[in-house]
PDB file of C-alpha atoms and ligand atoms in Angstrom:
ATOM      1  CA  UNK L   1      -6.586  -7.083  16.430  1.00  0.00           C
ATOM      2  CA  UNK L   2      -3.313  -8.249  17.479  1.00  0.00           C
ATOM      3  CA  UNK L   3      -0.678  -8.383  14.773  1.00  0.00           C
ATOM      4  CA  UNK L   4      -0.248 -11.802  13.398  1.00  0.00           C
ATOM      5  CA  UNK L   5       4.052 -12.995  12.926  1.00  0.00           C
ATOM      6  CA  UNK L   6       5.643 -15.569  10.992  1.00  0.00           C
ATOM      7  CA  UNK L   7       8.785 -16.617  12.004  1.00  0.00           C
ATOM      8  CA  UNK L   8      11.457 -18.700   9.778  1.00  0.00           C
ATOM      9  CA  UNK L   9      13.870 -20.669  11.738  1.00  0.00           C
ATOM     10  CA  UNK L  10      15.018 -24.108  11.702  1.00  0.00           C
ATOM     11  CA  UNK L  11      16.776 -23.868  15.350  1.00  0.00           C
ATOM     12  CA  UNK L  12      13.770 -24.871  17.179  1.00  0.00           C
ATOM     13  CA  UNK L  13      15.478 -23.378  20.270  1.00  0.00           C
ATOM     14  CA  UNK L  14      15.508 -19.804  18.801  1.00  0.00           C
ATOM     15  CA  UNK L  15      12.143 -20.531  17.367  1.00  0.00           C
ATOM     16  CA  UNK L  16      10.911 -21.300  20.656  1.00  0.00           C
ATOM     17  CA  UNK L  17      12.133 -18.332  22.613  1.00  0.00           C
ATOM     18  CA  UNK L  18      11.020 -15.415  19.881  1.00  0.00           C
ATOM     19  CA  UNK L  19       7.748 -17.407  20.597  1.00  0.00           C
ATOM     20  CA  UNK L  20       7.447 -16.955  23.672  1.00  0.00           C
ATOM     21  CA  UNK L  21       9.132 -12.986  23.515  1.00  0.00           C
ATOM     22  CA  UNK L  22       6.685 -12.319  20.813  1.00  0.00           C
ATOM     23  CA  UNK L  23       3.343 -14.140  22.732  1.00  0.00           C
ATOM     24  CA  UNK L  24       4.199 -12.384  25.725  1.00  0.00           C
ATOM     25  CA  UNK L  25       4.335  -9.122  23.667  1.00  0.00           C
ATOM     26  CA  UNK L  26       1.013  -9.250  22.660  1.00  0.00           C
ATOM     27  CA  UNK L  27       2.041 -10.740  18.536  1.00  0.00           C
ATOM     28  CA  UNK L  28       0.091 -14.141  17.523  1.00  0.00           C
ATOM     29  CA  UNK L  29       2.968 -15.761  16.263  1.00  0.00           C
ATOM     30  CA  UNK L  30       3.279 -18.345  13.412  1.00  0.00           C
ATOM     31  CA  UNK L  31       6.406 -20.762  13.135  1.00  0.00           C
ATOM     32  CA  UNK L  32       8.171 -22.215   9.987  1.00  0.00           C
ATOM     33  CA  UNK L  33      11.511 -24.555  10.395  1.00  0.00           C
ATOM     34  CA  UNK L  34      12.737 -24.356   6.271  1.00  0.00           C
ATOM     35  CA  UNK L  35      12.375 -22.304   3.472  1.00  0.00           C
ATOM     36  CA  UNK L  36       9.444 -23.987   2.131  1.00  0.00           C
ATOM     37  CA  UNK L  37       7.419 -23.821   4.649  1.00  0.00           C
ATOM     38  CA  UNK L  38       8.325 -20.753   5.263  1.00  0.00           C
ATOM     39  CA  UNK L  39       7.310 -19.543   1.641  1.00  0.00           C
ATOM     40  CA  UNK L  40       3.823 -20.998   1.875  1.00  0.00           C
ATOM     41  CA  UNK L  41       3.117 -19.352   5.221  1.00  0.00           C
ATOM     42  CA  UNK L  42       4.823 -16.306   4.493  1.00  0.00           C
ATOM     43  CA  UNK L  43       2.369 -15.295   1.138  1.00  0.00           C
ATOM     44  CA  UNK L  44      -0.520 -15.621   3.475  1.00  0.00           C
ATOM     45  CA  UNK L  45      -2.260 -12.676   3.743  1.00  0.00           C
ATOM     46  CA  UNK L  46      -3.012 -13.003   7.450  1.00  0.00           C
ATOM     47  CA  UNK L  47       0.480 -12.372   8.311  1.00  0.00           C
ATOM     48  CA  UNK L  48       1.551  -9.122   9.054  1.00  0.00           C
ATOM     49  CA  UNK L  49       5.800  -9.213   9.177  1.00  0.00           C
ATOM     50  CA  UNK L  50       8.265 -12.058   8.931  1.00  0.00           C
ATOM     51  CA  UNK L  51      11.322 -12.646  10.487  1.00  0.00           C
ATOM     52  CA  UNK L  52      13.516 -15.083   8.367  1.00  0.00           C
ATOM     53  CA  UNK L  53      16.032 -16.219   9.288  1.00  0.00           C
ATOM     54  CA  UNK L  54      18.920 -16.462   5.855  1.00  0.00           C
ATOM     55  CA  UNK L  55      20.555 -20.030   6.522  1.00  0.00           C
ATOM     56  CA  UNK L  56      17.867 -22.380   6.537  1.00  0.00           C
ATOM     57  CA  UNK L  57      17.086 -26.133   4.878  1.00  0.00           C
ATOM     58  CA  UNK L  58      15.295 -26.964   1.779  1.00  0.00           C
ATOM     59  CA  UNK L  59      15.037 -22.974   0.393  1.00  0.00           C
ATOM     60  CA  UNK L  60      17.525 -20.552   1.411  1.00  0.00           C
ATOM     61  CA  UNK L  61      16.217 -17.265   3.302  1.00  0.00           C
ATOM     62  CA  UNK L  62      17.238 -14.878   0.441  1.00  0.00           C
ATOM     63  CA  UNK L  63      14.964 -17.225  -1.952  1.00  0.00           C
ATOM     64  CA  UNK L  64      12.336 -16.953   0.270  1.00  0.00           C
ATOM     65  CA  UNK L  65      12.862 -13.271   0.344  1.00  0.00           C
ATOM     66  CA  UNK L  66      12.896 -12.728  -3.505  1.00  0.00           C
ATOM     67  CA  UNK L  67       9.989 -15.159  -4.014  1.00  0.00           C
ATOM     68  CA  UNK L  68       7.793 -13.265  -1.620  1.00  0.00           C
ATOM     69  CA  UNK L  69       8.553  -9.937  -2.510  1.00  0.00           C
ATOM     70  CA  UNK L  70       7.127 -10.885  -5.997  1.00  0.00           C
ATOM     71  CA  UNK L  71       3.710 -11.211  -4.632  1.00  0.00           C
ATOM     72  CA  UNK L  72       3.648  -9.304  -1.364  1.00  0.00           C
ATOM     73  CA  UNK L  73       4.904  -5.814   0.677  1.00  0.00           C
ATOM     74  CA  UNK L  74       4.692  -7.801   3.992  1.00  0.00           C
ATOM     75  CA  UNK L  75       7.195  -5.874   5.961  1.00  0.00           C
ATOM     76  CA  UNK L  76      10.760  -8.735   6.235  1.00  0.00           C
ATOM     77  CA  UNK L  77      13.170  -8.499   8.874  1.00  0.00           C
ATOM     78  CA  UNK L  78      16.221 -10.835   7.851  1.00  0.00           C
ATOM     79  CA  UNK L  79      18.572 -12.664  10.924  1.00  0.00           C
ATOM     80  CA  UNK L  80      22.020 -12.945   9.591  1.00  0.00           C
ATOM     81  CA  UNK L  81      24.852 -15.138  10.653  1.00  0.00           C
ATOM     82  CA  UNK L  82      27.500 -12.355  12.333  1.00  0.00           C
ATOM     83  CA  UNK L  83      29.966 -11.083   9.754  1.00  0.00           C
ATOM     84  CA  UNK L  84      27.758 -12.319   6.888  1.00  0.00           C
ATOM     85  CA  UNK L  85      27.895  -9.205   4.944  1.00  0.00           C
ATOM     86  CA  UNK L  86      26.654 -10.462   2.119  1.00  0.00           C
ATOM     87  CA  UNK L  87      24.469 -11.857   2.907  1.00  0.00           C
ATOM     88  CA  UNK L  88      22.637  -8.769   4.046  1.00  0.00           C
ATOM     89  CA  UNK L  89      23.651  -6.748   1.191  1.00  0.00           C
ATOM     90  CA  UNK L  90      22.059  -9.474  -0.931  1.00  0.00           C
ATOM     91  CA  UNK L  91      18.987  -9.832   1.512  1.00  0.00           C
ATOM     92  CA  UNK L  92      18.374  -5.871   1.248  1.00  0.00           C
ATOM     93  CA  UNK L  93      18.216  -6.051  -2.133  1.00  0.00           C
ATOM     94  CA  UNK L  94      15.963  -8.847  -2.450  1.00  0.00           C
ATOM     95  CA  UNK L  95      13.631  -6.781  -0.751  1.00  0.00           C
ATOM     96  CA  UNK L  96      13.904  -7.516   2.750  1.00  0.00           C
ATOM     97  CA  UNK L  97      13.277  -4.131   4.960  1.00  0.00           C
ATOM     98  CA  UNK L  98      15.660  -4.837   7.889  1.00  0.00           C
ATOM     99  CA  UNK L  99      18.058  -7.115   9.255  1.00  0.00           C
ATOM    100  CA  UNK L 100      19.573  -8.316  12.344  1.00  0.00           C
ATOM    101  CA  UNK L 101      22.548  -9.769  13.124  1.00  0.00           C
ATOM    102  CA  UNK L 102      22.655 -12.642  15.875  1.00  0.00           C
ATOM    103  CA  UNK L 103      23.386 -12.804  18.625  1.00  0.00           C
ATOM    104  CA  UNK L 104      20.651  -9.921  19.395  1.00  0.00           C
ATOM    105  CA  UNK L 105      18.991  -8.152  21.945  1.00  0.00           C
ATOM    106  CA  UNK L 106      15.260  -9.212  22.038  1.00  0.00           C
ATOM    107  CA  UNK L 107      14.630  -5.565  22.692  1.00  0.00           C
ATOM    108  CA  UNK L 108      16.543  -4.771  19.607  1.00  0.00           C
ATOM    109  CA  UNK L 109      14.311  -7.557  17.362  1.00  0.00           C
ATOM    110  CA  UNK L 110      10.706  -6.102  19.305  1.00  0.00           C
ATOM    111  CA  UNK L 111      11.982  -2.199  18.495  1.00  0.00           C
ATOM    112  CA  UNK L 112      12.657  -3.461  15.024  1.00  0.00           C
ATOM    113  CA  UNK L 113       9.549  -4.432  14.538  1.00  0.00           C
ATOM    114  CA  UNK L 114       7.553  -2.443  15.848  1.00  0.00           C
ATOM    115  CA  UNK L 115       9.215   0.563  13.702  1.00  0.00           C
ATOM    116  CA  UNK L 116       8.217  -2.028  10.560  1.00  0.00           C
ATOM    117  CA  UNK L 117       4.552  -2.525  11.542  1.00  0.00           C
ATOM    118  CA  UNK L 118       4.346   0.982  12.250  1.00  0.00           C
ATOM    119  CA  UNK L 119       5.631   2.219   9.003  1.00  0.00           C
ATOM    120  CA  UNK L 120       2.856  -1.084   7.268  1.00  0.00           C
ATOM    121  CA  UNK L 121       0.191   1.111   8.822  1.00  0.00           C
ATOM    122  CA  UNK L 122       1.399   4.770   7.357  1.00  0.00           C
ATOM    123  CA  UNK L 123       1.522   3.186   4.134  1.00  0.00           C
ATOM    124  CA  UNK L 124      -1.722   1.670   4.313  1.00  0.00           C
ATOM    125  CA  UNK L 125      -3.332   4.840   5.251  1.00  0.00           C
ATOM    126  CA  UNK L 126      -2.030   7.084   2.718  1.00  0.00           C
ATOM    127  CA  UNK L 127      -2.447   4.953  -0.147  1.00  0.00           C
ATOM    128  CA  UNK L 128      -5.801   3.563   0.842  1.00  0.00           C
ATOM    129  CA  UNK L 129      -7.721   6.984   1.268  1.00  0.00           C
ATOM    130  CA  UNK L 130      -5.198  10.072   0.261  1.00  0.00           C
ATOM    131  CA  UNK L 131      -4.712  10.745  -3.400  1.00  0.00           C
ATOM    132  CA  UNK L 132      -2.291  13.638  -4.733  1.00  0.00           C
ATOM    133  CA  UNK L 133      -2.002  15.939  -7.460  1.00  0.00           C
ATOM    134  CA  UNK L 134       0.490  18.715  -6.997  1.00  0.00           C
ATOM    135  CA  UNK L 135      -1.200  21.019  -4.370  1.00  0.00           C
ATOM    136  CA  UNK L 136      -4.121  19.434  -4.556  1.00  0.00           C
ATOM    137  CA  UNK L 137      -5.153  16.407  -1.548  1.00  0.00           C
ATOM    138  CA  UNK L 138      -7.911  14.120  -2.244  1.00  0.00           C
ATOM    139  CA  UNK L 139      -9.197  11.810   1.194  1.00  0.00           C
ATOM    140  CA  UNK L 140     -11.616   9.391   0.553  1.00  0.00           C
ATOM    141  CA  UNK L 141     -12.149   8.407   3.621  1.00  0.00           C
ATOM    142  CA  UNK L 142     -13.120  12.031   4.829  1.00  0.00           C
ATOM    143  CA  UNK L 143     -14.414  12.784   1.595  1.00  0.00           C
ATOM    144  CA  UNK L 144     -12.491  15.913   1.755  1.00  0.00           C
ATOM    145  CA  UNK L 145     -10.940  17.673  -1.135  1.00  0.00           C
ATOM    146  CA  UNK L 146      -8.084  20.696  -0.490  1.00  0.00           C
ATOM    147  CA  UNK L 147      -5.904  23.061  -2.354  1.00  0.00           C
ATOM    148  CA  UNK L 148      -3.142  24.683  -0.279  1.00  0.00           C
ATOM    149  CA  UNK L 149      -5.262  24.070   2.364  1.00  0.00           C
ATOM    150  CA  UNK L 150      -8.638  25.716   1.250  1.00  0.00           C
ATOM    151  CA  UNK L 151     -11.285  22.862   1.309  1.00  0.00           C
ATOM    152  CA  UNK L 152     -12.992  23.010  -1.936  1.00  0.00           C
ATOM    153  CA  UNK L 153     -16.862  21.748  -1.778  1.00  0.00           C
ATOM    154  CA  UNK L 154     -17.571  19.145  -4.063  1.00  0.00           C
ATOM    155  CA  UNK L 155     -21.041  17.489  -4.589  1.00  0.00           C
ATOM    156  CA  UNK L 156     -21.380  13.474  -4.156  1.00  0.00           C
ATOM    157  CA  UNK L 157     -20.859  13.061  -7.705  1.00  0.00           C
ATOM    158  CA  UNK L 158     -18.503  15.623  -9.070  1.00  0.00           C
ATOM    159  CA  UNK L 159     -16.407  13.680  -5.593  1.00  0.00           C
ATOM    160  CA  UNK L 160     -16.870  10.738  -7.539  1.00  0.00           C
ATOM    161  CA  UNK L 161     -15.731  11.667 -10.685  1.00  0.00           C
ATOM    162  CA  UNK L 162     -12.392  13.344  -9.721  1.00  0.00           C
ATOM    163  CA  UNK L 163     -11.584  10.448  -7.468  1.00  0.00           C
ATOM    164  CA  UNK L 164     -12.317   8.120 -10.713  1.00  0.00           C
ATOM    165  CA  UNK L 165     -10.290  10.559 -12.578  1.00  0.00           C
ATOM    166  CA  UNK L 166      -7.541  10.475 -10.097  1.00  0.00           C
ATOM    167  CA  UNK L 167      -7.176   7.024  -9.558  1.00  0.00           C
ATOM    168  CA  UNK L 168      -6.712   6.260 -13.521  1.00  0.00           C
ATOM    169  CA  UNK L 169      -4.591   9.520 -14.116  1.00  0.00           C
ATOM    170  CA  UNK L 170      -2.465   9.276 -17.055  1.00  0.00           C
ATOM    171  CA  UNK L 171      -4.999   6.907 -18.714  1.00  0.00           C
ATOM    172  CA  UNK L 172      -7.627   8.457 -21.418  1.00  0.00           C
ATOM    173  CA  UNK L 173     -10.904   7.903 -20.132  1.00  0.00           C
ATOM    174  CA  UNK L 174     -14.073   7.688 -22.053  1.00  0.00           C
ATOM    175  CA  UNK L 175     -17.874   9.165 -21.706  1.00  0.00           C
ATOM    176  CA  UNK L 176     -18.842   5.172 -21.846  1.00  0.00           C
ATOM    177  CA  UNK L 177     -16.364   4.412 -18.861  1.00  0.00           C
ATOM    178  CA  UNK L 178     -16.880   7.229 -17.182  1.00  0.00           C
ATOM    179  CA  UNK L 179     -20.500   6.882 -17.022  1.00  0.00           C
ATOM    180  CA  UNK L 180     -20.837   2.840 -16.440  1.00  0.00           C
ATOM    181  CA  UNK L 181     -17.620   3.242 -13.371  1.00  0.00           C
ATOM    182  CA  UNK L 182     -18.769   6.365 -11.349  1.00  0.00           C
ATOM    183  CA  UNK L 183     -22.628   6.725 -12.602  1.00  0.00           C
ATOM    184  CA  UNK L 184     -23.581   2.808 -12.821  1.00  0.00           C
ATOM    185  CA  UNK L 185     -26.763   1.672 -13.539  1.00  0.00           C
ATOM    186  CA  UNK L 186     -28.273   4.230 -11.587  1.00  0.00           C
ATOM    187  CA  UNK L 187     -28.133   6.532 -14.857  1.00  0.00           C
ATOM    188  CA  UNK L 188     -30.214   5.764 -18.065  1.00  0.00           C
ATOM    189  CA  UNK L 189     -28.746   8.792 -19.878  1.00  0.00           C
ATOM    190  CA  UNK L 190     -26.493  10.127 -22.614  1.00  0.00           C
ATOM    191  CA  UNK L 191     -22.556  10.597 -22.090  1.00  0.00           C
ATOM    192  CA  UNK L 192     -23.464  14.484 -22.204  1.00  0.00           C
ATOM    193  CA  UNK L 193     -23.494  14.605 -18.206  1.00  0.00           C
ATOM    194  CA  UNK L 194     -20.180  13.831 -18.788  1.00  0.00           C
ATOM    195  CA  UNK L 195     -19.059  17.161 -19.950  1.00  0.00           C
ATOM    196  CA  UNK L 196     -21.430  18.993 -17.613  1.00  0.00           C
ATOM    197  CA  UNK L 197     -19.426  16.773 -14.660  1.00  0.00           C
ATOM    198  CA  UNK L 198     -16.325  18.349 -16.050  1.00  0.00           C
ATOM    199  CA  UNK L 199     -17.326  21.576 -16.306  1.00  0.00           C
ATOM    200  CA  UNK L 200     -18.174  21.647 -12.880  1.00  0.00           C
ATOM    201  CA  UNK L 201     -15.333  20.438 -11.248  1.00  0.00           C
ATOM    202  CA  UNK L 202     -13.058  23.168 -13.616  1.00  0.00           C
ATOM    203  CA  UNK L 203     -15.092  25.423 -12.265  1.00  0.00           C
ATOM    204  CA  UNK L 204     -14.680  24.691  -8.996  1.00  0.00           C
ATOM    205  CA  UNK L 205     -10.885  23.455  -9.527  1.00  0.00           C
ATOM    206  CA  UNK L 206      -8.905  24.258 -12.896  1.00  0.00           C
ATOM    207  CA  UNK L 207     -10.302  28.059 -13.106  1.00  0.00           C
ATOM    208  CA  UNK L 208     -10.378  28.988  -9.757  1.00  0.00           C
ATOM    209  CA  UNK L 209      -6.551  27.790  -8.909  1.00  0.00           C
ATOM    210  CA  UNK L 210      -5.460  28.314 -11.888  1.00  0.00           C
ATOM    211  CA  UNK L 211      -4.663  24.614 -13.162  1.00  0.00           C
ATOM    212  CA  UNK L 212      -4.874  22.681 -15.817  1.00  0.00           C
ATOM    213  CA  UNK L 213      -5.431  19.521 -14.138  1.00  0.00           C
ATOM    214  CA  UNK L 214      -8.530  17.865 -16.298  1.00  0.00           C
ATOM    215  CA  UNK L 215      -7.712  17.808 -20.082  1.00  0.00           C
ATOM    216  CA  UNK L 216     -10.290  16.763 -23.211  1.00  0.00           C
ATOM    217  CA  UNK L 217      -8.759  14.460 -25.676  1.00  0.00           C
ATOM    218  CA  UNK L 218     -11.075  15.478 -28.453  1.00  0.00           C
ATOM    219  CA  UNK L 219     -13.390  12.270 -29.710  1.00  0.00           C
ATOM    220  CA  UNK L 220     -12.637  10.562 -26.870  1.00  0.00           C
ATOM    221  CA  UNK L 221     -13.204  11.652 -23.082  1.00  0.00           C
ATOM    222  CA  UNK L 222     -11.208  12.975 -20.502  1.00  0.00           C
ATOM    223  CA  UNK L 223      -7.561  12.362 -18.752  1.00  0.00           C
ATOM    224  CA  UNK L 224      -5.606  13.559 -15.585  1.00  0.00           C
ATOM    225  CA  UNK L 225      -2.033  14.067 -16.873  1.00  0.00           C
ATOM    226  CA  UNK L 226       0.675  14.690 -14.605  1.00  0.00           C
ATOM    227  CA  UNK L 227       2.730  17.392 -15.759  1.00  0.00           C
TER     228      UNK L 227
HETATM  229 CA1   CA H   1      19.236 -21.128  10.627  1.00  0.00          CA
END
């Protein structure tokens, strides 16, 4: 699906030729002419990067750029006014990811932004399906589990509980959660699986390598500490 742009710019001649740059490029583009528009359109979820432009009516481009960044990651490429150093500095910190100063190269603004939406898609990947403890690599979406590179073979639900465990480590979990989040309805039993669960995947993690990766917290449940 082709990668959806907003850009914020009140010169309608500029707007119109990154348009057209963008279109031709392959981008479905979006335009806003002030900050307020550009706001609303910008905390859509559909869009995938921004280009805002920093001197523009009714909402400046750095308050754009702060109020945006408190919802959203959307990758922001700011266009300064030449010489505005300031500006950027105060644009970088309010979250913006790159800037450009204009007059540009269009082949500058398309590398730019390609680089961005490439880096969107890393990030997505990792933190959607990779989770990480020390030497040990968690993928959900391969449902693959390794330390230092040995694959260690997990069954569907011991899988299930160390990615539950994972993805709440440094929080003390108990039997009750642990049994209504990862065994669900499916299970009519006591909160003794739990330990058997546990036991398990020590077995198969914590004594083999070594760890101490899954600790009790006596009365209560169960808790991935990092160290
Ligand atoms: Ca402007």
């Amino acid at each position: 699906m082709a990668h959806k742009i907003l850009i914020v710019e009140d010169e309608s001649k500029i707007a119109r030729f990154l348009e057209l740059e963008l279109k031709y490029e392959g981008y479905e583009v979006e335009i806003a002419s002030n900050g307020r528009e550009g706001l609303e359109k910008g905390l859509n979820p559909e869009i995938d990067l921004i280009i805002l432009d920093l001197m523009l009516p009714i909402l400046s481009g750095i308050e754009v750029c702060r109020r945006i960044r408190n919802s959203s990651n959307v990758p922001i490429i700011m266009l300064t006014a030449k010489d505005d150093v300031s500006d950027k500095v105060m644009g970088l910190d309010m979250g913006a990811d790159d800037y450009l100063t204009k007059p540009f190269a269009i082949e500058e603004l398309l590398a730019r932004i390609r680089v961005a939406l490439k880096r969107e898609v890393t990030k997505k990947e990792a933190s959607n399906s990779e989770l990480i403890f020390n030497n040990l690599i968690l993928d959900k979406n391969k449902r693959q589990v390794l330390i230092n590179d040995d694959e260690i073979i997990l069954t569907k639900k011991e899988f299930e509980l160390l990615v539950y465990l994972l993805e709440n480590r440094n929080i003390v979990l108990s039997r009750e959660t642990i049994l209504e989040k990862v065994w669900g309805f499916e299970y009519y039993g006591d909160t003794n699986i739990i330990d058997v669960y546990i036991r398990y995947l020590r077995g198969k993690i914590d004594q083999k390598y070594s760890l101490n990766m899954i600790h009790t917290v006596r009365g209560v449940g169960y808790v991935i500490k990092d160290d």
